[in-house]
Short mmCIF file of C-alpha atoms in Angstrom, two decimals:
data_model
loop_
_atom_site.label_atom_id
_atom_site.label_comp_id
_atom_site.label_asym_id
_atom_site.label_seq_id
_atom_site.Cartn_x
_atom_site.Cartn_y
_atom_site.Cartn_z
CA MET A 285 31.74 25.59 -16.78
CA GLN A 286 28.42 23.25 -16.18
CA LEU A 287 26.17 24.70 -15.01
CA SER A 288 23.88 22.80 -11.78
CA LYS A 289 20.33 22.19 -12.33
CA PRO A 290 17.36 23.88 -11.79
CA ALA A 291 16.40 22.68 -8.59
CA PRO A 292 12.33 22.47 -8.58
CA SER A 293 10.28 25.31 -7.40
CA GLN A 294 7.37 24.70 -5.00
CA GLY A 295 4.58 24.74 -7.65
CA ALA A 296 6.57 21.26 -8.82
CA HIS A 297 6.65 19.39 -5.07
CA LEU A 298 3.76 19.79 -5.15
CA LEU A 299 1.80 19.24 -8.01
CA THR A 300 3.80 16.09 -7.34
CA LEU A 301 2.13 15.50 -3.69
CA ALA A 302 -1.53 16.28 -5.38
CA ALA A 303 -1.09 13.61 -8.79
CA VAL A 304 0.24 10.77 -5.42
CA CYS A 305 -3.18 12.01 -4.09
CA LEU A 306 -4.74 11.02 -6.85
CA ALA A 307 -3.14 7.89 -7.75
CA ALA A 308 -3.77 7.43 -3.77
CA LEU A 309 -7.84 8.04 -4.66
CA THR A 310 -8.13 5.24 -6.97
CA MET A 311 -6.91 2.79 -4.67
CA PRO A 312 -10.06 3.16 -2.03
CA LEU A 313 -12.33 2.99 -5.39
CA SER A 314 -11.26 -0.12 -6.30
CA PHE A 315 -11.38 -1.59 -3.12
CA THR A 316 -15.24 -0.56 -2.45
CA GLY A 317 -16.70 0.10 -5.96
CA PRO A 318 -16.14 -3.57 -7.62
CA ALA A 319 -17.24 -4.55 -3.69
CA LEU A 320 -20.48 -2.68 -4.06
CA ALA A 321 -21.67 -4.33 -8.61
CA LEU A 322 -21.09 -7.46 -7.53
CA THR A 323 -25.20 -8.36 -7.84
CA ALA A 324 -24.83 -5.84 -10.35
CA ILE A 325 -22.35 -8.14 -12.07
CA GLY A 326 -23.24 -11.07 -11.21
CA ARG A 327 -26.29 -9.83 -13.72
CA GLU A 328 -25.25 -8.99 -16.37
CA LEU A 329 -22.08 -11.75 -17.68
CA GLY A 330 -23.38 -13.71 -14.79
CA GLY A 331 -21.07 -16.45 -12.25
CA SER A 332 -21.41 -18.35 -9.42
CA ALA A 333 -21.17 -16.69 -6.19
CA GLN A 334 -17.68 -17.67 -5.30
CA ALA A 335 -16.36 -17.50 -8.82
CA LEU A 336 -17.42 -14.00 -8.13
CA THR A 337 -15.43 -12.83 -5.55
CA TRP A 338 -12.83 -12.89 -7.41
CA VAL A 339 -12.98 -9.60 -9.04
CA THR A 340 -12.45 -7.98 -5.73
CA ASN A 341 -10.19 -11.11 -4.76
CA ALA A 342 -8.27 -11.13 -8.08
CA PHE A 343 -7.32 -6.92 -7.51
CA MET A 344 -5.98 -7.90 -3.92
CA LEU A 345 -3.79 -11.24 -5.23
CA THR A 346 -1.59 -8.59 -7.04
CA PHE A 347 -1.97 -5.70 -5.57
CA GLY A 348 -0.44 -7.40 -1.88
CA GLY A 349 1.76 -9.32 -4.11
CA SER A 350 3.98 -7.27 -6.27
CA LEU A 351 3.62 -3.83 -4.02
CA MET A 352 7.64 -5.05 -2.31
CA ALA A 353 8.49 -5.78 -5.92
CA ALA A 354 7.41 -2.09 -7.91
CA GLY A 355 8.42 -0.52 -4.81
CA ALA A 356 12.34 -2.40 -4.99
CA LEU A 357 11.64 -1.77 -9.24
CA ALA A 358 10.82 2.60 -8.27
CA ASP A 359 14.37 2.53 -6.70
CA GLN A 360 16.20 0.49 -9.11
CA TYR A 361 14.82 2.15 -12.13
CA GLY A 362 13.62 5.40 -11.70
CA ARG A 363 10.62 6.48 -9.85
CA LYS A 364 8.84 8.31 -12.24
CA ARG A 365 9.38 5.68 -14.35
CA VAL A 366 7.06 3.47 -12.77
CA PHE A 367 5.23 5.80 -11.55
CA LEU A 368 4.19 6.17 -14.96
CA LEU A 369 3.62 2.68 -15.45
CA GLY A 370 1.85 1.92 -12.56
CA VAL A 371 -1.10 4.79 -13.32
CA GLY A 372 -0.52 4.59 -16.90
CA LEU A 373 -1.52 0.37 -16.63
CA PHE A 374 -3.96 0.96 -14.03
CA SER A 375 -5.72 3.89 -16.15
CA LEU A 376 -5.62 0.88 -19.17
CA SER A 377 -6.68 -1.91 -17.35
CA SER A 378 -10.12 -0.44 -16.26
CA LEU A 379 -10.92 1.08 -19.40
CA GLY A 380 -10.51 -2.80 -20.45
CA LEU A 381 -13.30 -3.54 -17.53
CA PHE A 382 -15.78 -0.71 -18.79
CA LEU A 383 -15.44 -2.42 -22.05
CA VAL A 384 -15.06 -6.13 -21.04
CA GLY A 385 -17.45 -8.83 -21.57
CA SER A 386 -17.28 -11.38 -19.79
CA LEU A 387 -16.38 -12.45 -15.91
CA LEU A 388 -13.13 -14.11 -16.87
CA TRP A 389 -11.63 -10.37 -18.83
CA LEU A 390 -13.52 -8.78 -16.05
CA ASP A 391 -11.53 -11.34 -13.25
CA ILE A 392 -8.24 -11.07 -15.43
CA TRP A 393 -7.93 -7.12 -16.49
CA ARG A 394 -8.61 -6.21 -11.67
CA ALA A 395 -5.66 -8.71 -11.76
CA VAL A 396 -3.44 -6.23 -14.35
CA GLN A 397 -5.20 -3.96 -12.27
CA GLY A 398 -4.30 -4.92 -9.06
CA LEU A 399 -0.17 -4.55 -10.61
CA GLY A 400 -0.77 -1.32 -11.87
CA ALA A 401 -1.95 -0.17 -8.00
CA ALA A 402 0.81 -1.79 -6.40
CA LEU A 403 3.64 -0.09 -8.86
CA SER A 404 2.39 3.39 -9.05
CA PHE A 405 2.01 3.31 -5.59
CA ALA A 406 5.00 1.87 -3.36
CA SER A 407 6.21 4.48 -6.62
CA GLY A 408 4.73 7.56 -5.67
CA LEU A 409 5.17 7.13 -1.89
CA ALA A 410 9.15 6.86 -3.27
CA ALA A 411 8.88 9.21 -4.78
CA LEU A 412 7.46 12.22 -1.66
CA ALA A 413 9.58 10.64 1.06
CA GLN A 414 12.70 12.08 -2.28
CA SER A 415 11.13 15.87 -2.43
CA PHE A 416 9.45 16.49 0.92
CA ALA A 417 12.01 15.94 4.25
CA GLY A 418 10.81 16.19 8.43
CA ALA A 419 8.23 18.32 9.53
CA ALA A 420 7.06 19.05 5.48
CA ARG A 421 7.32 15.47 4.75
CA THR A 422 4.88 13.93 7.17
CA ARG A 423 2.83 16.80 6.05
CA ALA A 424 2.41 14.99 2.66
CA PHE A 425 2.50 11.73 4.28
CA SER A 426 -0.52 13.63 6.52
CA LEU A 427 -2.63 14.23 2.98
CA ILE A 428 -2.13 11.09 1.62
CA GLY A 429 -4.37 10.03 4.78
CA THR A 430 -6.42 12.66 3.78
CA THR A 431 -6.74 11.16 0.70
CA PHE A 432 -7.61 8.08 1.79
CA GLY A 433 -10.35 8.90 3.82
CA ILE A 434 -12.19 10.80 1.57
CA GLY A 435 -12.39 7.57 -0.76
CA LEU A 436 -13.36 5.77 2.45
CA ALA A 437 -16.40 8.13 4.08
CA PHE A 438 -17.65 9.34 0.66
CA GLY A 439 -15.88 6.24 -2.03
CA PRO A 440 -19.53 4.09 -1.25
CA LEU A 441 -21.79 6.23 -1.33
CA LEU A 442 -20.64 8.07 -4.81
CA CYS A 443 -19.87 4.69 -6.21
CA GLY A 444 -23.76 3.68 -5.31
CA LEU A 445 -24.46 6.18 -6.79
CA LEU A 446 -23.08 5.64 -10.46
CA ILE A 447 -24.08 2.28 -10.15
CA GLN A 448 -27.55 3.70 -10.17
CA ALA A 449 -27.58 5.75 -12.37
CA LEU A 450 -25.19 5.17 -14.32
CA GLY A 451 -24.30 0.80 -14.48
CA TRP A 452 -21.15 -1.21 -12.15
CA ARG A 453 -19.23 -0.16 -15.29
CA ALA A 454 -19.27 3.34 -14.94
CA ILE A 455 -16.89 3.11 -11.75
CA PHE A 456 -14.27 1.45 -13.53
CA ALA A 457 -14.53 4.57 -15.88
CA LEU A 458 -14.39 7.31 -12.26
CA ALA A 459 -11.19 5.57 -11.18
CA GLY A 460 -9.56 5.66 -15.27
CA LEU A 461 -10.58 8.98 -15.15
CA VAL A 462 -8.92 9.94 -11.86
CA GLY A 463 -5.65 7.15 -12.50
CA LEU A 464 -4.91 9.46 -16.32
CA LEU A 465 -5.07 13.04 -14.22
CA ALA A 466 -2.13 12.07 -12.04
CA LEU A 467 -0.79 10.51 -14.91
CA GLY A 468 -0.02 13.57 -16.57
CA LEU A 469 0.53 16.14 -13.42
CA ALA A 470 3.36 13.35 -12.79
CA ALA A 471 4.02 13.60 -15.80
CA TYR A 472 4.39 17.09 -16.26
CA CYS A 473 5.79 18.00 -12.97
CA MET A 474 7.39 15.03 -11.13
CA ARG A 475 11.52 14.93 -11.48
CA GLU A 476 12.80 12.00 -12.11
CA SER A 477 14.98 9.67 -9.13
CA ARG A 478 16.78 6.30 -8.59
CA ASP A 479 18.74 4.76 -5.45
CA PRO A 480 22.71 5.95 -7.05
CA GLN A 481 23.95 2.91 -4.92
CA ALA A 482 21.19 0.19 -7.31
CA THR A 483 23.32 -2.85 -8.98
CA GLY A 484 19.98 -4.26 -10.29
CA LEU A 485 16.83 -5.69 -9.76
CA ASP A 486 16.96 -9.32 -6.83
CA TRP A 487 14.73 -11.23 -8.94
CA PRO A 488 15.12 -14.77 -6.71
CA GLY A 489 13.53 -12.67 -3.83
CA ALA A 490 10.96 -10.84 -6.28
CA LEU A 491 9.69 -13.48 -7.28
CA SER A 492 9.93 -15.97 -4.29
CA PHE A 493 8.25 -13.83 -2.24
CA THR A 494 5.37 -12.04 -4.19
CA LEU A 495 5.29 -16.25 -4.51
CA ALA A 496 5.97 -16.38 -1.19
CA LEU A 497 3.12 -13.46 -0.37
CA SER A 498 0.38 -14.48 -3.82
CA LEU A 499 -0.23 -18.43 -1.63
CA LEU A 500 -0.47 -16.63 1.68
CA THR A 501 -3.53 -13.89 0.35
CA TYR A 502 -4.63 -17.01 -2.18
CA GLY A 503 -4.76 -18.85 0.65
CA ALA A 504 -6.91 -16.26 3.18
CA LEU A 505 -8.69 -15.61 1.14
CA ALA A 506 -10.10 -19.53 1.19
CA ALA A 507 -10.34 -19.70 3.96
CA PRO A 508 -13.66 -18.27 5.17
CA GLU A 509 -14.86 -20.54 2.25
CA ARG A 510 -13.93 -22.99 2.60
CA GLY A 511 -11.94 -24.10 5.98
CA TRP A 512 -8.96 -24.15 7.43
CA ASN A 513 -8.78 -28.00 6.96
CA SER A 514 -9.48 -27.70 3.54
CA PRO A 515 -7.02 -29.55 1.01
CA LEU A 516 -6.23 -26.47 -1.23
CA VAL A 517 -5.89 -23.86 1.54
CA ILE A 518 -3.42 -27.14 3.49
CA GLY A 519 -1.35 -26.24 0.79
CA LEU A 520 -1.37 -22.78 -0.50
CA LEU A 521 -0.18 -21.71 3.99
CA LEU A 522 1.93 -24.85 3.41
CA GLY A 523 3.49 -23.75 -0.11
CA SER A 524 3.61 -20.13 1.39
CA ALA A 525 6.14 -21.12 4.38
CA ALA A 526 8.36 -22.48 2.04
CA ALA A 527 9.03 -20.29 -0.15
CA PHE A 528 9.14 -17.53 2.27
CA TRP A 529 11.61 -20.17 3.62
CA LEU A 530 13.09 -19.26 0.47
CA PHE A 531 13.67 -16.19 0.00
CA VAL A 532 14.86 -15.77 3.86
CA THR A 533 17.58 -18.09 2.80
CA LEU A 534 18.39 -16.06 -1.62
CA GLU A 535 18.60 -12.86 0.54
CA ARG A 536 20.79 -13.44 3.26
CA ARG A 537 22.67 -14.79 0.12
CA THR A 538 22.57 -12.08 -2.24
CA ALA A 539 25.17 -9.01 -1.91
CA ARG A 540 22.42 -6.35 -2.41
CA PRO A 541 18.59 -7.93 -1.76
CA MET A 542 15.68 -6.62 -1.69
CA LEU A 543 14.64 -7.06 0.98
CA ASP A 544 17.60 -5.67 3.71
CA LEU A 545 17.05 -8.31 6.77
CA SER A 546 19.11 -6.80 8.75
CA LEU A 547 17.03 -3.83 9.15
CA PHE A 548 14.66 -5.99 11.69
CA ARG A 549 17.21 -5.90 14.34
CA TYR A 550 16.28 -2.19 14.56
CA PRO A 551 13.41 -2.26 16.68
CA ARG A 552 11.98 1.45 14.84
CA PHE A 553 12.05 -0.04 11.79
CA VAL A 554 9.87 -3.41 13.76
CA GLY A 555 8.08 -0.89 15.55
CA VAL A 556 6.41 0.56 12.40
CA GLN A 557 5.81 -2.69 10.95
CA CYS A 558 3.65 -3.62 13.67
CA LEU A 559 1.91 -0.16 12.96
CA ALA A 560 0.61 -1.44 9.37
CA ALA A 561 -0.65 -4.11 10.60
CA ALA A 562 -2.67 -2.29 13.33
CA PRO A 563 -5.44 -0.84 12.33
CA ALA A 564 -6.29 -4.63 10.78
CA TYR A 565 -7.64 -5.63 14.12
CA ALA A 566 -8.96 -1.34 15.22
CA PHE A 567 -10.32 -0.27 12.40
CA VAL A 568 -10.32 -1.84 8.86
CA VAL A 569 -12.32 -5.27 9.31
CA LEU A 570 -15.37 -3.22 10.58
CA LEU A 571 -15.48 -2.56 7.36
CA VAL A 572 -16.15 -6.54 5.75
CA LEU A 573 -18.14 -7.17 8.95
CA LEU A 574 -19.70 -4.34 10.19
CA PRO A 575 -22.14 -4.13 6.10
CA LEU A 576 -22.33 -7.37 6.96
CA ARG A 577 -24.20 -7.63 10.28
CA LEU A 578 -26.44 -4.70 9.97
CA VAL A 579 -28.12 -5.91 6.61
CA ALA A 580 -28.54 -9.90 7.88
CA ALA A 581 -28.33 -10.06 10.89
CA GLU A 582 -30.35 -6.67 11.24
CA GLY A 583 -32.29 -6.07 8.17
CA VAL A 584 -31.91 -2.76 7.17
CA SER A 585 -30.89 -1.25 3.81
CA GLU A 586 -27.90 -0.92 1.71
CA ALA A 587 -28.81 3.04 2.70
CA GLU A 588 -28.86 3.48 5.95
CA ALA A 589 -25.77 0.82 6.59
CA GLY A 590 -23.99 3.62 4.29
CA ARG A 591 -24.73 6.39 7.17
CA VAL A 592 -23.53 3.74 9.76
CA MET A 593 -20.35 3.30 8.42
CA LEU A 594 -20.61 7.02 7.84
CA ALA A 595 -19.58 7.66 11.21
CA LEU A 596 -17.30 5.17 11.44
CA SER A 597 -15.30 6.77 8.38
CA ALA A 598 -16.29 10.42 8.37
CA PRO A 599 -13.30 11.51 10.74
CA MET A 600 -10.89 10.58 8.15
CA LEU A 601 -11.84 12.74 5.98
CA ALA A 602 -9.80 15.51 8.47
CA LEU A 603 -8.71 13.91 11.08
CA PRO A 604 -5.20 12.90 9.03
CA LEU A 605 -3.90 16.15 8.64
CA CYS A 606 -4.14 17.16 11.86
CA ALA A 607 -2.08 13.98 13.20
CA ALA A 608 0.36 16.23 11.64
CA TRP A 609 0.18 19.33 13.30
CA LEU A 610 0.05 17.52 16.35
CA THR A 611 3.71 16.71 15.93
CA ARG A 612 4.90 19.90 17.60
CA TRP A 613 4.25 18.76 20.78
CA PHE A 614 3.75 15.44 20.23
CA SER A 615 5.88 12.19 18.98
CA ALA A 616 4.44 10.57 16.31
CA ALA A 617 4.71 7.01 18.67
CA ALA A 618 2.99 8.69 21.17
CA LEU A 619 0.03 9.95 19.54
CA SER A 620 0.03 5.95 16.75
CA ALA A 621 -0.15 4.46 19.93
CA GLY A 622 -2.71 7.12 22.63
CA GLY A 623 -5.11 6.93 18.40
CA LEU A 624 -5.22 3.25 19.14
CA LEU A 625 -6.19 3.05 23.09
CA LEU A 626 -8.92 5.45 21.15
CA CYS A 627 -9.35 2.92 18.65
CA ALA A 628 -9.65 0.10 20.90
CA LEU A 629 -11.93 2.42 24.10
CA GLY A 630 -14.15 3.16 21.49
CA LEU A 631 -14.76 -0.85 20.16
CA TRP A 632 -15.24 -2.22 24.17
CA TRP A 633 -18.35 0.42 23.41
CA LEU A 634 -19.70 -0.61 20.39
CA SER A 635 -18.84 -4.02 22.28
CA ARG A 636 -22.01 -2.67 24.60
CA TYR A 637 -24.62 -2.68 22.76
CA PRO A 638 -26.50 -5.59 20.23
CA GLN A 639 -28.61 -3.19 18.37
CA LEU A 640 -25.44 -1.33 16.13
CA SER A 641 -27.21 -0.46 13.84
CA ALA A 642 -29.25 2.59 16.07
CA LEU A 643 -27.29 5.61 15.30
CA GLN A 644 -28.20 7.92 18.38
CA GLN A 645 -27.49 5.44 20.38
CA THR A 646 -23.99 3.49 18.99
CA LEU A 647 -23.84 7.23 17.05
CA TRP A 648 -20.41 8.05 19.23
CA PRO A 649 -18.46 4.80 19.47
CA LEU A 650 -17.99 4.89 16.36
CA LEU A 651 -16.40 8.37 16.07
CA LEU A 652 -14.21 7.41 18.78
CA ILE A 653 -13.12 4.42 16.39
CA GLY A 654 -12.91 7.06 13.06
CA VAL A 655 -10.94 9.58 15.51
CA GLY A 656 -8.71 7.41 16.95
CA ILE A 657 -7.53 5.34 13.14
CA SER A 658 -7.33 8.57 11.38
CA LEU A 659 -4.14 9.29 14.48
CA PRO A 660 -1.86 6.76 13.26
CA TRP A 661 -3.72 6.21 9.67
CA GLY A 662 -2.48 9.78 9.31
CA LEU A 663 1.20 9.09 9.75
CA MET A 664 1.69 5.94 9.79
CA ASP A 665 2.82 6.35 6.07
CA GLY A 666 5.46 9.27 6.35
CA LEU A 667 6.92 7.31 9.23
CA ALA A 668 7.52 4.33 6.74
CA VAL A 669 10.25 5.61 4.99
CA SER A 670 11.45 8.27 8.06
CA VAL A 671 13.50 4.77 9.00
CA VAL A 672 15.64 4.13 6.14
CA PRO A 673 17.85 6.33 4.80
CA LYS A 674 15.92 7.77 1.65
CA GLU A 675 17.37 6.60 -1.41
CA ARG A 676 16.21 3.14 -0.35
CA ALA A 677 12.48 4.60 -0.12
CA GLY A 678 11.00 2.43 -2.65
CA MET A 679 11.99 -1.04 -0.52
CA ALA A 680 10.51 0.84 2.29
CA ALA A 681 7.30 2.32 0.64
CA GLY A 682 7.05 -1.67 -0.39
CA ILE A 683 6.75 -3.39 3.04
CA PHE A 684 5.44 -1.32 4.66
CA SER A 685 1.88 -2.01 1.59
CA THR A 686 2.92 -5.35 1.85
CA THR A 687 2.85 -5.71 6.05
CA ARG A 688 -0.05 -3.83 6.01
CA VAL A 689 -2.43 -5.33 2.66
CA ALA A 690 -1.44 -8.72 3.55
CA GLY A 691 -2.09 -7.61 7.71
CA GLU A 692 -5.44 -7.37 6.35
CA GLY A 693 -6.42 -9.77 4.39
CA ILE A 694 -4.89 -12.82 7.06
CA ALA A 695 -7.14 -10.54 9.71
CA LEU A 696 -10.24 -10.73 8.21
CA ALA A 697 -9.52 -14.08 7.46
CA LEU A 698 -8.73 -14.91 11.72
CA VAL A 699 -11.89 -13.30 12.73
CA GLY A 700 -13.26 -13.92 10.27
CA ALA A 701 -12.64 -17.53 11.81
CA LEU A 702 -13.14 -16.12 14.96
CA LEU A 703 -16.29 -15.06 13.97
CA ALA A 704 -17.68 -17.74 12.98
CA ALA A 705 -15.69 -19.95 16.33
CA LEU A 706 -18.10 -18.02 18.67
CA LEU A 707 -21.38 -17.97 17.31
CA GLN A 708 -20.65 -22.04 16.07
CA GLN A 709 -20.62 -21.53 20.19
CA ARG A 710 -23.54 -19.43 20.76
CA LEU A 711 -25.61 -22.48 18.39
CA ALA A 712 -24.76 -24.93 20.53
CA ALA A 713 -26.74 -23.46 23.14
CA VAL A 714 -29.43 -23.72 21.49
CA SER A 715 -29.58 -26.42 18.45
CA THR A 716 -28.94 -30.39 18.84
CA VAL A 717 -28.10 -30.41 15.30
CA GLU A 718 -24.89 -32.53 14.95
CA PRO A 719 -21.92 -30.63 16.01
CA GLN A 720 -20.17 -30.48 11.78
CA THR A 721 -23.68 -29.80 10.76
CA LEU A 722 -23.42 -27.25 13.20
CA ALA A 723 -19.73 -25.87 11.76
CA ALA A 724 -20.66 -25.34 8.96
CA ALA A 725 -24.42 -23.75 9.84
CA ALA A 726 -21.92 -20.96 12.32
CA SER A 727 -19.18 -20.25 9.57
CA GLN A 728 -22.29 -19.50 6.78
CA GLY A 729 -23.90 -17.00 9.83
CA ALA A 730 -19.77 -14.90 10.14
CA LEU A 731 -20.54 -14.31 6.09
CA GLY A 732 -23.35 -12.98 6.67
CA LYS A 733 -25.60 -15.43 5.25
CA LEU A 734 -27.89 -16.08 7.69
CA SER A 735 -31.09 -17.16 5.26
CA ALA A 736 -28.57 -20.20 4.55
CA ALA A 737 -27.50 -20.97 8.40
CA GLY A 738 -31.05 -21.01 8.82
CA GLU A 739 -31.69 -24.09 6.23
CA LEU A 740 -29.10 -25.94 8.34
CA LEU A 741 -30.28 -25.82 11.49
CA PRO A 742 -34.81 -26.23 11.36
CA GLY A 743 -35.97 -26.10 14.48
CA LEU A 744 -34.30 -23.20 15.16
CA SER A 745 -36.27 -19.57 14.56
CA PRO A 746 -34.85 -16.71 12.57
CA GLU A 747 -35.23 -14.47 15.39
CA THR A 748 -32.71 -16.72 17.77
CA LEU A 749 -30.17 -16.66 13.90
CA SER A 750 -29.49 -12.96 14.68
CA LEU A 751 -30.05 -13.12 18.40
CA SER A 752 -26.87 -14.77 18.42
CA TYR A 753 -24.78 -13.39 15.63
CA ALA A 754 -25.41 -10.53 17.56
CA ALA A 755 -24.34 -11.97 20.54
CA ALA A 756 -20.63 -13.68 18.21
CA PHE A 757 -19.94 -10.68 17.05
CA GLN A 758 -20.19 -8.76 20.33
CA ARG A 759 -17.21 -10.72 21.60
CA LEU A 760 -15.36 -10.06 18.81
CA LEU A 761 -16.23 -6.33 19.11
CA THR A 762 -14.20 -7.26 22.75
CA VAL A 763 -12.03 -9.45 21.79
CA LEU A 764 -10.64 -6.66 19.00
CA SER A 765 -9.93 -4.55 22.07
CA VAL A 766 -8.08 -6.50 23.56
CA LEU A 767 -6.25 -6.93 20.54
CA THR A 768 -6.39 -3.19 19.85
CA VAL A 769 -4.23 -2.24 22.63
CA LEU A 770 -1.73 -4.44 22.66
CA SER A 771 -1.04 -3.67 19.21
CA ALA A 772 -0.75 0.16 21.18
CA LEU A 773 1.44 -0.74 24.05
CA VAL A 774 3.10 -2.43 21.59
CA VAL A 775 3.71 0.77 18.82
CA ALA A 776 4.60 3.46 22.11
CA LEU A 777 7.56 0.07 22.94
CA PHE A 778 9.28 -0.04 19.18
CA LEU A 779 8.37 3.49 18.64
CA ARG A 780 9.78 5.49 21.28
CA GLY A 781 11.14 8.76 20.21
CA ALA A 782 10.10 8.56 16.41
CA GLY A 783 8.81 10.57 13.83
CA GLN A 784 9.25 13.83 16.16
CA ALA A 785 9.45 16.95 13.59
CA GLN A 786 12.63 17.53 12.54
CA PRO A 787 13.77 20.93 11.34
CA GLU A 788 14.87 19.82 8.23
CA GLU A 789 12.69 21.25 5.24
CA THR A 790 12.44 21.44 1.67
CA ALA A 791 12.35 24.69 -0.83
CA ALA A 792 8.39 23.03 -0.88
CA GLN A 793 7.47 24.35 2.37
CA PRO A 794 5.87 27.51 2.68
CA ALA A 795 3.41 25.91 -0.03
CA LEU A 796 3.27 23.26 1.74
CA ASP A 797 2.03 24.98 5.32
CA SER A 798 -0.73 27.51 3.18
CA ALA A 799 -2.12 24.19 2.16
CA CYS A 800 -2.28 22.19 4.95
CA SER A 801 -3.77 25.44 7.06
#
């Protein structure tokens, strides 16, 4: 008689959750830390401003371009195996970044780090989908959202202190140590799982999609600096469209495609992808544009700007977990749409203030935005894997994460272009320079380079330029508020009835309830 394999213990499930949370914590550290360190990196390794942007862009390019393939690999070859490979690659590249001696090798290691992050993140979410079910899964995924919140709220502050005390290399050492801890926990407790119906990786689909998304991401990253009419940007976007067309054509002819296009017939699946992109306009763009506004236009210190940003991100520390608790009484669709409406109200409220560094005035709208985004943030990862059979959770996690990362990159490019257009409109009323020069100045101003914009506008005082930038930013916040309202309506329409707490639980339910209480 063959004995059945014993089920994993409660402790094993919770340690798996801890390992995935630690891997998730490295994501915001990898986004915010290097961005803060660019000045220090430039002093030691040299390089132009454009070359230094690849410290950030190289990570985003490989991370966003590899997520879908990473999810498919996890379903095919095993979630634990791919998770260990990804976390190990991330930790190895962090060591390389700590020891690097040139800017070129730093960019190369950042690209490798992005690949490792994609492998670990997509496979980690898929592994959680196998370990938890029902309401337990909702709470488990809400902890992922809370982990992101901790990284977003305190990551910039911690990385700033490390750079000041130990140098910029310390931030990569920190990320590597967190990765090694996740690696050890996963190797000890995570159980292996894979899609039993997988017949092999759809390599043509994986390569064509990765090419398409990489070209799109590269084009979106290059557009704010080079302009949307740049031959390079146009060529990248056209190449991306051609690669996407090739991907869709290949997937329709493949028996076991990397992306099952028939899923887009189901409203809930479409709604999850809309939910993935919604925070980009409601929250993520503020994480990039608000510090530029505070430091460049209002002249506050980086430390003061950090205090303002903390008011925006502090609710993410606990409220994503509360969102999972609220699913006992409300559907995830209602909570997500309601949270986005709160964000929209906060954005409109914030647009009423011409000076955003006056924290005694802007504290409440910033907190309202943070509270609003925390509700969908704590639910959307769980929703992503709940709308497909759990055997294909890796594919679902890859699609969702790809939509989120690509949506953020595109949102930053589009919002940057809109801010430049609004600023150009304001400057046209106070300056008489040629339209071409005015457009160039507006593009520099939208990137936070007000001094460079002022050099192109002789006779225009810095105060007038700063006021014009602030007015354009206020109008931008109003537009973002409207976009967020529309996103909330789309999410409510497509996700009706999705994500309500289910009676199905796992053996880890009592322990998870205790951990979340």
